[in-house]
């Protein structure tokens, strides 16, 4: 039996030389150490031997088993290492290759204008609020001193969903909601940007859907002077430090007195040109002192509180600022139009 064991070991050594993969290695392990292996057979044959032979042959079996186990293990480690190495060379990536440039797009010009205006008013202590675009007639009109049948309702012809529900024609209902929700009746300083809707026929200067930003300040002793100071800061920030502003009397049902606000022309500085149509002034927004009826309906005692409000259209501001002559450009997703703001965008983020 000793001779047979030696023969087995020689055969094993011979076969081991040809093993060059982990799967062949595993086959060899099964053949030489598995349940049906020769070694197993020899072990079972031990019981028929004399005690003397048992010792000698048993040792030879054990030595051979250990030898096979050890050499299989050693080869496994080497094979695993070389498999890893070949993976590392085959799957090597060149991290110095230039990357694929991602097209990041730009912020829409209207969003940009809204962001700029939000940032300015936040710096002056205002909160930015939004609200539903589908509104009740009550918040959109009645609470703003526009009862049913009021002639000024005609200037804000609406998309009605039912007799009492419509697409908001301005963002003032957000301000009405804010005043009503403020049960302590503490001072208010907010701007409300968002989408608004009017039943207009679309043309170069009209759109059935447009953006609006309204502002509202309510406190004790708020005067027209606060309104003027605030809007002057706004005009200078949006159109340049040299800008002056001018108030003209106007009419809105929700403010009294009401005004129209002009800035000195940023193109000619006031001398008169085709942009300001020779007048030296450009209209940018409407404003006024909050009508006492509005304050009272919203739970603010108009004897104690006063406030100012204003409303502007970011589309108009962007058109003036960037020299755009058709409002429809903002809504048709023409990349040739939008990509022109790439440069403005990069200047804004100080990229090269
Ligand atoms: C415009 C200019 C304006 C307001 C909006 C307002 C809001 C409340 C109370 C009083 Cl809650 N006023 N908003 C005031 C003046 C002008 O928008 O051209 N609107 C048609």
Coordinates of C-alpha atoms and ligand atoms in Angstrom, one line a residue:
X1 CA 0.0 0.0 0.0
X2 CA 2.9 2.3 0.7
X3 CA 4.0 1.9 -2.9
X4 CA 0.5 2.8 -4.1
X5 CA 0.5 5.9 -1.9
X6 CA 3.9 7.0 -3.4
X7 CA 2.5 6.3 -6.9
X8 CA -0.6 8.4 -6.1
X9 CA 1.7 11.3 -5.0
X10 CA 3.8 11.1 -8.2
X11 CA 0.6 11.1 -10.3
X12 CA -0.7 14.1 -8.3
X13 CA 2.6 16.0 -8.8
X14 CA 2.3 15.3 -12.6
X15 CA -1.3 16.6 -12.8
X16 CA -0.6 19.6 -10.6
X17 CA 1.9 20.9 -13.2
X18 CA -1.0 21.3 -15.7
X19 CA -3.3 23.2 -13.4
X20 CA -3.5 26.8 -14.6
X21 CA -6.9 28.0 -13.4
X22 CA -9.0 28.0 -10.2
X23 CA -11.6 25.7 -11.8
X24 CA -9.0 23.0 -12.7
X25 CA -7.6 23.4 -9.2
X26 CA -11.0 22.7 -7.8
X27 CA -11.3 19.5 -9.9
X28 CA -8.0 18.3 -8.7
X29 CA -9.0 18.9 -5.1
X30 CA -12.2 16.9 -5.5
X31 CA -10.3 14.1 -7.2
X32 CA -7.5 13.8 -4.6
X33 CA -9.2 14.8 -1.4
X34 CA -13.0 14.2 -2.0
X35 CA -15.2 11.5 -0.7
X36 CA -14.5 9.2 -3.7
X37 CA -10.7 9.8 -3.8
X38 CA -8.0 7.2 -3.5
X39 CA -6.8 8.8 -0.3
X40 CA -10.2 8.1 1.2
X41 CA -10.1 4.5 -0.1
X42 CA -6.7 4.0 1.6
X43 CA -8.0 5.4 4.8
X44 CA -10.8 3.0 4.8
X45 CA -8.4 0.1 4.0
X46 CA -6.4 0.9 7.2
X47 CA -8.7 -1.2 9.4
X48 CA -7.6 -4.4 7.7
X49 CA -4.0 -3.9 8.5
X50 CA -2.0 -5.0 11.5
X51 CA -1.3 -2.5 14.3
X52 CA 2.3 -2.2 13.1
X53 CA 1.4 -1.5 9.5
X54 CA -1.5 0.8 10.5
X55 CA 0.9 3.2 12.1
X56 CA 3.3 3.3 9.2
X57 CA 0.7 3.4 6.4
X58 CA -1.5 5.9 8.4
X59 CA 1.4 8.3 8.7
X60 CA 2.1 8.0 4.9
X61 CA -1.6 8.7 4.2
X62 CA -1.6 11.7 6.5
X63 CA 1.6 13.1 5.1
X64 CA 0.3 12.8 1.6
X65 CA -3.0 14.4 2.5
X66 CA -1.2 17.3 4.2
X67 CA 1.2 17.6 1.3
X68 CA -1.7 17.8 -1.2
X69 CA -3.7 20.3 0.9
X70 CA -0.7 22.5 1.4
X71 CA 0.4 22.5 -2.3
X72 CA -3.3 23.1 -3.5
X73 CA -3.5 26.0 -1.1
X74 CA -0.2 27.5 -2.3
X75 CA -1.2 27.2 -5.9
X76 CA -4.7 28.7 -5.2
X77 CA -3.1 31.8 -3.7
X78 CA -0.8 32.2 -6.7
X79 CA -3.6 31.7 -9.2
X80 CA -5.9 34.2 -7.4
X81 CA -3.1 36.7 -7.4
X82 CA -2.3 36.3 -11.1
X83 CA -6.1 36.4 -11.9
X84 CA -6.3 39.7 -10.0
X85 CA -3.2 41.1 -11.7
X86 CA -4.5 40.3 -15.2
X87 CA -7.9 41.9 -14.2
X88 CA -6.0 45.0 -13.1
X89 CA -4.1 45.3 -16.3
X90 CA -7.1 44.5 -18.6
X91 CA -9.5 46.9 -16.8
X92 CA -7.0 49.7 -16.4
X93 CA -8.5 53.2 -17.1
X94 CA -6.6 56.3 -18.1
X95 CA -7.8 58.9 -15.7
X96 CA -5.9 61.6 -17.7
X97 CA -8.2 61.2 -20.7
X98 CA -10.3 64.3 -21.2
X99 CA -13.9 63.9 -19.9
X100 CA -17.2 64.1 -21.8
X101 CA -18.5 67.7 -21.5
X102 CA -22.0 67.8 -20.0
X103 CA -24.4 70.3 -21.4
X104 CA -25.7 72.0 -18.3
X105 CA -28.2 74.4 -19.9
X106 CA -29.1 77.8 -18.3
X107 CA -31.5 79.3 -15.9
X108 CA -34.4 80.7 -17.8
X109 CA -34.2 84.5 -18.1
X110 CA -37.5 85.0 -16.2
X111 CA -36.3 82.7 -13.4
X112 CA -33.1 84.8 -13.3
X113 CA -35.0 88.1 -12.9
X114 CA -37.3 86.6 -10.2
X115 CA -34.2 85.2 -8.4
X116 CA -32.5 88.6 -8.5
X117 CA -35.6 90.4 -7.2
X118 CA -36.1 87.8 -4.4
X119 CA -32.5 88.2 -3.4
X120 CA -32.8 92.0 -3.1
X121 CA -36.0 91.9 -1.1
X122 CA -34.7 89.2 1.2
X123 CA -31.7 91.4 1.9
X124 CA -34.2 94.1 3.0
X125 CA -35.9 91.7 5.5
X126 CA -38.8 90.4 3.3
X127 CA -40.1 86.9 3.3
X128 CA -40.8 85.2 -0.1
X129 CA -44.2 83.4 -0.1
X130 CA -46.3 81.5 -2.7
X131 CA -49.8 80.2 -2.9
X132 CA -52.4 78.4 -5.1
X133 CA -52.7 79.3 -8.8
X134 CA -56.4 78.1 -8.7
X135 CA -58.0 80.7 -6.5
X136 CA -61.4 81.6 -5.1
X137 CA -63.2 84.7 -6.4
X138 CA -63.2 85.8 -2.8
X139 CA -59.4 86.0 -2.4
X140 CA -58.6 87.1 -6.0
X141 CA -61.2 89.9 -6.2
X142 CA -63.6 90.5 -3.3
X143 CA -61.1 90.8 -0.5
X144 CA -59.1 93.2 -2.7
X145 CA -61.9 95.7 -2.9
X146 CA -63.2 94.4 -6.2
X147 CA -66.8 93.3 -5.6
X148 CA -68.8 91.5 -8.3
X149 CA -69.9 94.0 -11.0
X150 CA -67.0 96.3 -10.2
X151 CA -65.9 97.8 -13.6
X152 CA -62.2 97.3 -12.9
X153 CA -62.8 93.5 -13.0
X154 CA -62.9 94.0 -16.8
X155 CA -59.2 94.9 -16.8
X156 CA -58.5 91.4 -15.3
X157 CA -60.7 89.2 -17.4
X158 CA -60.2 85.7 -16.0
X159 CA -60.3 82.0 -16.7
X160 CA -63.2 80.7 -14.6
X161 CA -63.4 77.1 -13.5
X162 CA -66.8 77.7 -11.7
X163 CA -68.6 80.9 -10.8
X164 CA -66.5 81.1 -7.7
X165 CA -63.2 79.5 -8.7
X166 CA -60.7 80.9 -11.2
X167 CA -57.0 81.0 -12.3
X168 CA -55.6 83.8 -10.2
X169 CA -55.1 87.1 -12.2
X170 CA -52.5 88.4 -9.8
X171 CA -50.5 87.1 -6.8
X172 CA -52.3 89.4 -4.4
X173 CA -54.5 86.6 -3.0
X174 CA -51.3 85.1 -1.5
X175 CA -51.0 88.4 0.4
X176 CA -54.6 88.3 1.4
X177 CA -54.1 84.8 2.7
X178 CA -51.0 85.9 4.6
X179 CA -52.8 88.8 6.4
X180 CA -55.8 86.6 7.3
X181 CA -53.6 83.8 8.6
X182 CA -51.6 86.2 10.8
X183 CA -53.9 86.0 13.8
X184 CA -51.6 88.1 16.0
X185 CA -51.8 90.9 13.4
X186 CA -48.1 91.5 13.5
X187 CA -46.3 93.6 10.9
X188 CA -45.9 92.0 7.4
X189 CA -43.1 92.4 4.9
X190 CA -43.4 89.9 2.0
X191 CA -43.0 89.5 -1.8
X192 CA -45.1 86.9 -3.7
X193 CA -43.7 85.7 -7.0
X194 CA -45.6 83.3 -9.2
X195 CA -47.6 82.4 -12.3
X196 CA -50.8 84.4 -13.1
X197 CA -53.4 84.2 -15.8
X198 CA -55.6 86.6 -17.7
X199 CA -57.9 86.1 -20.7
X200 CA -55.9 88.2 -23.1
X201 CA -55.1 87.5 -26.7
X202 CA -51.4 86.6 -27.1
X203 CA -49.3 89.2 -29.0
X204 CA -45.8 90.7 -28.7
X205 CA -46.7 92.3 -25.3
X206 CA -49.6 90.2 -24.0
X207 CA -49.7 86.6 -22.8
X208 CA -52.6 84.6 -21.2
X209 CA -50.1 83.3 -18.7
X210 CA -47.3 85.5 -17.2
X211 CA -45.3 86.0 -14.1
X212 CA -46.0 88.5 -11.4
X213 CA -44.2 89.7 -8.3
X214 CA -46.2 91.5 -5.7
X215 CA -44.9 93.1 -2.6
X216 CA -46.7 94.1 0.6
X217 CA -45.6 95.9 3.8
X218 CA -48.0 96.4 6.7
X219 CA -47.1 98.1 9.9
X220 CA -47.8 101.2 12.0
X221 CA -46.9 104.5 10.4
X222 CA -46.0 103.2 6.9
X223 CA -46.0 106.0 4.4
X224 CA -45.5 106.7 0.7
X225 CA -41.9 107.7 1.6
X226 CA -41.2 104.1 2.6
X227 CA -42.6 103.0 -0.7
X228 CA -40.5 105.5 -2.6
X229 CA -37.3 104.6 -0.8
X230 CA -37.9 100.9 -1.3
X231 CA -38.6 101.2 -5.0
X232 CA -35.6 103.4 -5.6
X233 CA -33.3 100.7 -4.1
X234 CA -35.1 98.2 -6.4
X235 CA -34.7 100.4 -9.6
X236 CA -31.0 101.0 -9.0
X237 CA -30.3 97.4 -8.3
X238 CA -32.1 96.2 -11.4
X239 CA -31.2 99.0 -13.9
X240 CA -28.1 100.6 -12.5
X241 CA -27.0 103.0 -9.8
X242 CA -27.7 106.2 -11.8
X243 CA -31.4 105.4 -12.2
X244 CA -33.9 107.8 -10.8
X245 CA -37.6 107.0 -10.2
X246 CA -40.8 109.0 -10.7
X247 CA -44.3 108.5 -9.3
X248 CA -47.4 109.3 -11.5
X249 CA -50.9 109.2 -10.0
X250 CA -52.9 106.2 -11.2
X251 CA -55.8 104.0 -10.1
X252 CA -56.1 100.5 -8.7
X253 CA -59.1 99.4 -6.6
X254 CA -56.9 97.8 -3.9
X255 CA -54.7 100.9 -3.3
X256 CA -55.4 104.5 -2.4
X257 CA -53.6 106.6 -3.5
X258 CA -52.3 104.5 -6.4
X259 CA -49.3 105.3 -8.5
X260 CA -47.5 104.3 -11.6
X261 CA -43.7 104.1 -11.2
X262 CA -41.2 105.1 -13.9
X263 CA -37.4 104.9 -14.0
X264 CA -35.2 107.3 -15.9
X265 CA -34.3 105.6 -19.2
X266 CA -31.2 103.4 -18.9
X267 CA -30.5 103.7 -22.6
X268 CA -30.3 107.5 -23.0
X269 CA -30.1 108.5 -19.4
X270 CA -33.2 110.7 -19.8
X271 CA -32.5 112.7 -22.9
X272 CA -35.1 110.8 -24.9
X273 CA -34.6 107.8 -27.3
X274 CA -36.6 105.1 -29.1
X275 CA -36.7 102.9 -26.1
X276 CA -38.3 105.5 -23.8
X277 CA -40.2 106.9 -26.9
X278 CA -38.6 110.3 -26.4
X279 CA -39.9 110.9 -22.9
X280 CA -36.8 109.9 -21.0
X281 CA -38.9 107.7 -18.6
X282 CA -39.9 104.0 -18.7
X283 CA -42.8 102.6 -16.8
X284 CA -41.8 99.6 -14.7
X285 CA -44.5 98.9 -12.1
X286 CA -47.7 99.9 -10.3
X287 CA -48.1 100.5 -6.6
X288 CA -49.9 102.4 -3.9
X289 CA -50.9 102.6 -0.3
X290 CA -53.1 99.6 0.7
X291 CA -56.7 100.5 0.6
X292 CA -58.2 100.8 4.1
X293 CA -61.1 98.4 3.0
X294 CA -58.5 95.8 2.1
X295 CA -56.7 96.1 5.5
X296 CA -60.0 96.0 7.4
X297 CA -61.3 93.0 5.5
X298 CA -58.1 91.2 6.2
X299 CA -58.4 91.9 9.9
X300 CA -55.9 94.8 10.2
X301 CA -57.4 97.9 11.9
X302 CA -56.8 100.6 9.2
X303 CA -56.9 103.3 12.0
X304 CA -53.8 101.7 13.5
X305 CA -52.1 100.1 10.5
X306 CA -51.1 101.3 7.1
X307 CA -49.2 99.7 4.3
X308 CA -47.9 99.9 0.8
X309 CA -48.1 97.4 -2.0
X310 CA -46.7 97.0 -5.5
X311 CA -47.0 94.7 -8.4
X312 CA -44.6 94.1 -11.3
X313 CA -44.1 91.8 -14.3
X314 CA -40.7 90.0 -14.5
X315 CA -41.4 89.5 -18.3
X316 CA -41.5 93.2 -18.8
X317 CA -38.4 93.8 -16.6
X318 CA -36.5 91.1 -18.5
X319 CA -37.6 92.5 -21.9
X320 CA -36.4 96.0 -20.9
X321 CA -33.2 94.7 -19.4
X322 CA -32.2 92.4 -22.2
X323 CA -33.8 94.3 -25.1
X324 CA -36.4 91.6 -26.0
X325 CA -39.2 92.8 -28.2
X326 CA -41.6 89.8 -28.1
X327 CA -42.9 88.3 -24.8
X328 CA -43.7 85.0 -26.6
X329 CA -39.9 84.3 -26.8
X330 CA -40.1 83.4 -23.1
X331 CA -42.5 80.6 -23.6
X332 CA -41.7 78.8 -26.8
X333 CA -38.5 77.0 -25.7
X334 CA -36.4 78.1 -28.7
X335 CA -32.9 77.1 -27.8
X336 CA -31.5 79.8 -30.2
X337 CA -33.2 82.4 -27.9
X338 CA -32.5 80.8 -24.6
X339 CA -28.8 80.0 -25.3
X340 CA -28.1 83.8 -25.7
X341 CA -28.4 84.0 -21.9
X342 CA -25.5 81.5 -21.5
X343 CA -23.0 84.4 -21.4
X344 CA -25.1 86.4 -18.9
X345 CA -25.3 83.2 -16.8
X346 CA -21.6 82.7 -16.8
X347 CA -20.9 86.3 -15.8
X348 CA -23.3 85.9 -13.0
X349 CA -21.5 82.8 -11.6
X350 CA -18.0 84.4 -12.4
X351 CA -17.1 81.6 -14.8
X352 CA -14.7 82.2 -17.6
Ligands
LIG1 C1 -50.5 96.4 -11.3 C2 -49.6 96.6 -10.2 C3 -50.3 96.3 -8.0 C4 -50.9 95.8 -5.8 C5 -50.5 95.4 -7.0 C6 -51.8 94.9 -3.7 C7 -52.0 93.8 -2.9 C8 -52.7 93.9 -1.7 C9 -53.2 95.0 -1.3 C10 -53.0 96.1 -2.1 CL1 -52.9 92.5 -0.7 N1 -52.4 96.1 -3.3 N2 -51.2 94.8 -4.8 C11 -51.0 97.1 -5.5 C12 -50.8 98.0 -6.5 C13 -50.4 97.6 -7.8 O1 -50.0 95.8 -9.2 O2 -50.3 96.8 -12.4 N3 -51.6 95.7 -11.1 C14 -52.7 95.4 -12.0

